């Protein structure tokens, strides 16, 4: 049984490599784009947005565990899938709130907004 210690950063690097192997599958690659979180006892938490993504990860779980075990040299790794808290459908958001939420999901939007000097009040 291999039990090498690894950090959150090492997990993220291995995760990027694993996700890259699925870059030809757009929806799956999007699902794998969220960063995993290292919990106690080498548990890896993967947060998904919906039940479709949950099913995708659940089906891939053995492959994910095998890849991470080999890459990070630790056979105690386990994967936990967690569903994101859903925003109520009827909740109204301002344009600024929508933009903030999108920038949180995709930080490159911040660069684009700054580069093109985009503003709702302009």
JSON list of C-alpha atoms in Angstrom, two decimals:
[
{"chain": "A", "resi": 1, "resn": "UNK", "atom": "CA", "xyz": [0.00, 0.00, 0.00]},
{"chain": "A", "resi": 2, "resn": "UNK", "atom": "CA", "xyz": [1.45, 3.32, -1.12]},
{"chain": "A", "resi": 3, "resn": "UNK", "atom": "CA", "xyz": [0.85, 6.28, 1.19]},
{"chain": "A", "resi": 4, "resn": "UNK", "atom": "CA", "xyz": [2.85, 9.25, -0.10]},
{"chain": "A", "resi": 5, "resn": "UNK", "atom": "CA", "xyz": [1.79, 12.64, 1.24]},
{"chain": "A", "resi": 6, "resn": "UNK", "atom": "CA", "xyz": [0.60, 15.20, -1.32]},
{"chain": "A", "resi": 7, "resn": "UNK", "atom": "CA", "xyz": [-0.59, 18.80, -1.20]},
{"chain": "A", "resi": 8, "resn": "UNK", "atom": "CA", "xyz": [-3.63, 20.62, -2.59]},
{"chain": "A", "resi": 9, "resn": "UNK", "atom": "CA", "xyz": [-1.36, 22.10, -5.27]},
{"chain": "A", "resi": 10, "resn": "UNK", "atom": "CA", "xyz": [-0.10, 18.66, -6.34]},
{"chain": "A", "resi": 11, "resn": "UNK", "atom": "CA", "xyz": [-3.71, 17.43, -6.46]},
{"chain": "A", "resi": 12, "resn": "UNK", "atom": "CA", "xyz": [-4.68, 20.37, -8.69]},
{"chain": "A", "resi": 13, "resn": "UNK", "atom": "CA", "xyz": [-1.78, 19.68, -11.06]},
{"chain": "A", "resi": 14, "resn": "UNK", "atom": "CA", "xyz": [-2.75, 16.01, -11.35]},
{"chain": "A", "resi": 15, "resn": "UNK", "atom": "CA", "xyz": [-6.38, 17.04, -11.80]},
{"chain": "A", "resi": 16, "resn": "UNK", "atom": "CA", "xyz": [-5.46, 19.38, -14.70]},
{"chain": "A", "resi": 17, "resn": "UNK", "atom": "CA", "xyz": [-3.62, 16.51, -16.35]},
{"chain": "A", "resi": 18, "resn": "UNK", "atom": "CA", "xyz": [-6.61, 14.19, -15.89]},
{"chain": "A", "resi": 19, "resn": "UNK", "atom": "CA", "xyz": [-9.05, 16.81, -17.22]},
{"chain": "A", "resi": 20, "resn": "UNK", "atom": "CA", "xyz": [-6.78, 17.39, -20.22]},
{"chain": "A", "resi": 21, "resn": "UNK", "atom": "CA", "xyz": [-7.21, 13.77, -21.24]},
{"chain": "A", "resi": 22, "resn": "UNK", "atom": "CA", "xyz": [-10.92, 14.53, -21.68]},
{"chain": "A", "resi": 23, "resn": "UNK", "atom": "CA", "xyz": [-10.59, 17.89, -23.48]},
{"chain": "A", "resi": 24, "resn": "UNK", "atom": "CA", "xyz": [-12.22, 16.44, -26.60]},
{"chain": "A", "resi": 25, "resn": "UNK", "atom": "CA", "xyz": [-15.47, 15.89, -24.64]},
{"chain": "A", "resi": 26, "resn": "UNK", "atom": "CA", "xyz": [-16.70, 19.45, -24.09]},
{"chain": "A", "resi": 27, "resn": "UNK", "atom": "CA", "xyz": [-19.35, 18.81, -21.41]},
{"chain": "A", "resi": 28, "resn": "UNK", "atom": "CA", "xyz": [-17.18, 16.42, -19.43]},
{"chain": "A", "resi": 29, "resn": "UNK", "atom": "CA", "xyz": [-14.19, 18.76, -19.68]},
{"chain": "A", "resi": 30, "resn": "UNK", "atom": "CA", "xyz": [-16.37, 21.59, -18.32]},
{"chain": "A", "resi": 31, "resn": "UNK", "atom": "CA", "xyz": [-17.40, 19.35, -15.43]},
{"chain": "A", "resi": 32, "resn": "UNK", "atom": "CA", "xyz": [-13.77, 18.55, -14.69]},
{"chain": "A", "resi": 33, "resn": "UNK", "atom": "CA", "xyz": [-12.77, 22.23, -14.83]},
{"chain": "A", "resi": 34, "resn": "UNK", "atom": "CA", "xyz": [-13.81, 22.90, -11.23]},
{"chain": "A", "resi": 35, "resn": "UNK", "atom": "CA", "xyz": [-10.93, 22.44, -8.78]},
{"chain": "A", "resi": 36, "resn": "UNK", "atom": "CA", "xyz": [-11.03, 19.45, -6.45]},
{"chain": "A", "resi": 37, "resn": "UNK", "atom": "CA", "xyz": [-10.56, 20.02, -2.72]},
{"chain": "A", "resi": 38, "resn": "UNK", "atom": "CA", "xyz": [-8.30, 17.86, -0.59]},
{"chain": "A", "resi": 39, "resn": "UNK", "atom": "CA", "xyz": [-10.05, 16.82, 2.64]},
{"chain": "A", "resi": 40, "resn": "UNK", "atom": "CA", "xyz": [-8.76, 14.78, 5.60]},
{"chain": "A", "resi": 41, "resn": "UNK", "atom": "CA", "xyz": [-7.58, 11.19, 5.06]},
{"chain": "A", "resi": 42, "resn": "UNK", "atom": "CA", "xyz": [-6.85, 11.75, 1.35]},
{"chain": "A", "resi": 43, "resn": "UNK", "atom": "CA", "xyz": [-10.49, 12.29, 0.43]},
{"chain": "A", "resi": 44, "resn": "UNK", "atom": "CA", "xyz": [-10.92, 14.42, -2.68]},
{"chain": "A", "resi": 45, "resn": "UNK", "atom": "CA", "xyz": [-14.11, 16.47, -2.93]},
{"chain": "A", "resi": 46, "resn": "UNK", "atom": "CA", "xyz": [-15.43, 17.25, -6.39]},
{"chain": "A", "resi": 47, "resn": "UNK", "atom": "CA", "xyz": [-18.23, 19.79, -6.59]},
{"chain": "A", "resi": 48, "resn": "UNK", "atom": "CA", "xyz": [-20.71, 19.47, -9.45]},
{"chain": "A", "resi": 49, "resn": "UNK", "atom": "CA", "xyz": [-23.47, 21.82, -10.58]},
{"chain": "A", "resi": 50, "resn": "UNK", "atom": "CA", "xyz": [-26.23, 19.36, -11.45]},
{"chain": "A", "resi": 51, "resn": "UNK", "atom": "CA", "xyz": [-27.32, 15.72, -11.57]},
{"chain": "A", "resi": 52, "resn": "UNK", "atom": "CA", "xyz": [-25.95, 15.18, -15.09]},
{"chain": "A", "resi": 53, "resn": "UNK", "atom": "CA", "xyz": [-22.47, 16.19, -13.95]},
{"chain": "A", "resi": 54, "resn": "UNK", "atom": "CA", "xyz": [-22.95, 14.07, -10.83]},
{"chain": "A", "resi": 55, "resn": "UNK", "atom": "CA", "xyz": [-23.65, 11.04, -13.03]},
{"chain": "A", "resi": 56, "resn": "UNK", "atom": "CA", "xyz": [-20.64, 11.79, -15.26]},
{"chain": "A", "resi": 57, "resn": "UNK", "atom": "CA", "xyz": [-18.26, 11.94, -12.29]},
{"chain": "A", "resi": 58, "resn": "UNK", "atom": "CA", "xyz": [-19.83, 8.90, -10.62]},
{"chain": "A", "resi": 59, "resn": "UNK", "atom": "CA", "xyz": [-19.21, 6.85, -13.78]},
{"chain": "A", "resi": 60, "resn": "UNK", "atom": "CA", "xyz": [-15.64, 8.17, -14.02]},
{"chain": "A", "resi": 61, "resn": "UNK", "atom": "CA", "xyz": [-14.90, 7.70, -10.31]},
{"chain": "A", "resi": 62, "resn": "UNK", "atom": "CA", "xyz": [-12.90, 4.43, -10.68]},
{"chain": "A", "resi": 63, "resn": "UNK", "atom": "CA", "xyz": [-10.82, 6.00, -13.47]},
{"chain": "A", "resi": 64, "resn": "UNK", "atom": "CA", "xyz": [-10.28, 9.18, -11.43]},
{"chain": "A", "resi": 65, "resn": "UNK", "atom": "CA", "xyz": [-9.19, 7.25, -8.34]},
{"chain": "A", "resi": 66, "resn": "UNK", "atom": "CA", "xyz": [-6.86, 5.03, -10.40]},
{"chain": "A", "resi": 67, "resn": "UNK", "atom": "CA", "xyz": [-5.27, 8.02, -12.12]},
{"chain": "A", "resi": 68, "resn": "UNK", "atom": "CA", "xyz": [-4.80, 10.00, -8.89]},
{"chain": "A", "resi": 69, "resn": "UNK", "atom": "CA", "xyz": [-3.46, 6.91, -7.08]},
{"chain": "A", "resi": 70, "resn": "UNK", "atom": "CA", "xyz": [-0.80, 6.38, -9.76]},
{"chain": "A", "resi": 71, "resn": "UNK", "atom": "CA", "xyz": [0.04, 10.06, -10.24]},
{"chain": "A", "resi": 72, "resn": "UNK", "atom": "CA", "xyz": [0.16, 11.06, -6.58]},
{"chain": "A", "resi": 73, "resn": "UNK", "atom": "CA", "xyz": [1.49, 7.68, -5.39]},
{"chain": "A", "resi": 74, "resn": "UNK", "atom": "CA", "xyz": [-1.17, 7.20, -2.73]},
{"chain": "A", "resi": 75, "resn": "UNK", "atom": "CA", "xyz": [-3.57, 4.24, -2.66]},
{"chain": "A", "resi": 76, "resn": "UNK", "atom": "CA", "xyz": [-5.71, 5.74, 0.12]},
{"chain": "A", "resi": 77, "resn": "UNK", "atom": "CA", "xyz": [-7.30, 8.33, -2.19]},
{"chain": "A", "resi": 78, "resn": "UNK", "atom": "CA", "xyz": [-11.09, 8.35, -2.36]},
{"chain": "A", "resi": 79, "resn": "UNK", "atom": "CA", "xyz": [-13.42, 10.66, -4.25]},
{"chain": "A", "resi": 80, "resn": "UNK", "atom": "CA", "xyz": [-16.47, 12.37, -2.76]},
{"chain": "A", "resi": 81, "resn": "UNK", "atom": "CA", "xyz": [-18.95, 14.04, -5.12]},
{"chain": "A", "resi": 82, "resn": "UNK", "atom": "CA", "xyz": [-20.89, 17.00, -3.77]},
{"chain": "A", "resi": 83, "resn": "UNK", "atom": "CA", "xyz": [-23.71, 18.90, -5.45]},
{"chain": "A", "resi": 84, "resn": "UNK", "atom": "CA", "xyz": [-23.46, 22.70, -5.47]},
{"chain": "A", "resi": 85, "resn": "UNK", "atom": "CA", "xyz": [-26.15, 24.61, -3.60]},
{"chain": "A", "resi": 86, "resn": "UNK", "atom": "CA", "xyz": [-28.71, 25.63, -6.17]},
{"chain": "A", "resi": 87, "resn": "UNK", "atom": "CA", "xyz": [-29.94, 29.17, -6.56]},
{"chain": "A", "resi": 88, "resn": "UNK", "atom": "CA", "xyz": [-33.74, 29.33, -6.47]},
{"chain": "A", "resi": 89, "resn": "UNK", "atom": "CA", "xyz": [-35.15, 29.65, -10.00]},
{"chain": "A", "resi": 90, "resn": "UNK", "atom": "CA", "xyz": [-37.26, 32.68, -9.15]},
{"chain": "A", "resi": 91, "resn": "UNK", "atom": "CA", "xyz": [-34.46, 34.73, -7.60]},
{"chain": "A", "resi": 92, "resn": "UNK", "atom": "CA", "xyz": [-33.87, 37.87, -9.66]},
{"chain": "A", "resi": 93, "resn": "UNK", "atom": "CA", "xyz": [-30.30, 39.09, -10.04]},
{"chain": "A", "resi": 94, "resn": "UNK", "atom": "CA", "xyz": [-29.09, 42.48, -11.17]},
{"chain": "A", "resi": 95, "resn": "UNK", "atom": "CA", "xyz": [-26.77, 42.69, -14.16]},
{"chain": "A", "resi": 96, "resn": "UNK", "atom": "CA", "xyz": [-23.88, 43.38, -11.80]},
{"chain": "A", "resi": 97, "resn": "UNK", "atom": "CA", "xyz": [-24.73, 40.31, -9.65]},
{"chain": "A", "resi": 98, "resn": "UNK", "atom": "CA", "xyz": [-24.85, 38.14, -12.79]},
{"chain": "A", "resi": 99, "resn": "UNK", "atom": "CA", "xyz": [-21.49, 39.51, -13.92]},
{"chain": "A", "resi": 100, "resn": "UNK", "atom": "CA", "xyz": [-19.94, 38.90, -10.49]},
{"chain": "A", "resi": 101, "resn": "UNK", "atom": "CA", "xyz": [-21.22, 35.31, -10.52]},
{"chain": "A", "resi": 102, "resn": "UNK", "atom": "CA", "xyz": [-19.84, 34.73, -14.04]},
{"chain": "A", "resi": 103, "resn": "UNK", "atom": "CA", "xyz": [-16.46, 36.25, -13.13]},
{"chain": "A", "resi": 104, "resn": "UNK", "atom": "CA", "xyz": [-16.30, 34.01, -10.08]},
{"chain": "A", "resi": 105, "resn": "UNK", "atom": "CA", "xyz": [-16.80, 30.96, -12.31]},
{"chain": "A", "resi": 106, "resn": "UNK", "atom": "CA", "xyz": [-14.51, 32.24, -15.06]},
{"chain": "A", "resi": 107, "resn": "UNK", "atom": "CA", "xyz": [-11.80, 34.67, -13.85]},
{"chain": "A", "resi": 108, "resn": "UNK", "atom": "CA", "xyz": [-10.69, 35.40, -17.44]},
{"chain": "A", "resi": 109, "resn": "UNK", "atom": "CA", "xyz": [-13.85, 37.52, -17.78]},
{"chain": "A", "resi": 110, "resn": "UNK", "atom": "CA", "xyz": [-12.24, 40.02, -15.39]},
{"chain": "A", "resi": 111, "resn": "UNK", "atom": "CA", "xyz": [-9.36, 40.46, -17.83]},
{"chain": "A", "resi": 112, "resn": "UNK", "atom": "CA", "xyz": [-11.76, 40.82, -20.76]},
{"chain": "A", "resi": 113, "resn": "UNK", "atom": "CA", "xyz": [-13.87, 43.41, -18.90]},
{"chain": "A", "resi": 114, "resn": "UNK", "atom": "CA", "xyz": [-10.75, 45.42, -18.06]},
{"chain": "A", "resi": 115, "resn": "UNK", "atom": "CA", "xyz": [-9.17, 45.03, -21.50]},
{"chain": "A", "resi": 116, "resn": "UNK", "atom": "CA", "xyz": [-12.26, 46.27, -23.34]},
{"chain": "A", "resi": 117, "resn": "UNK", "atom": "CA", "xyz": [-13.30, 48.72, -20.60]},
{"chain": "A", "resi": 118, "resn": "UNK", "atom": "CA", "xyz": [-16.76, 47.13, -20.37]},
{"chain": "A", "resi": 119, "resn": "UNK", "atom": "CA", "xyz": [-19.31, 48.58, -17.96]},
{"chain": "A", "resi": 120, "resn": "UNK", "atom": "CA", "xyz": [-23.09, 48.40, -17.59]},
{"chain": "A", "resi": 121, "resn": "UNK", "atom": "CA", "xyz": [-23.35, 52.06, -16.66]},
{"chain": "A", "resi": 122, "resn": "UNK", "atom": "CA", "xyz": [-21.41, 53.34, -19.68]}
]
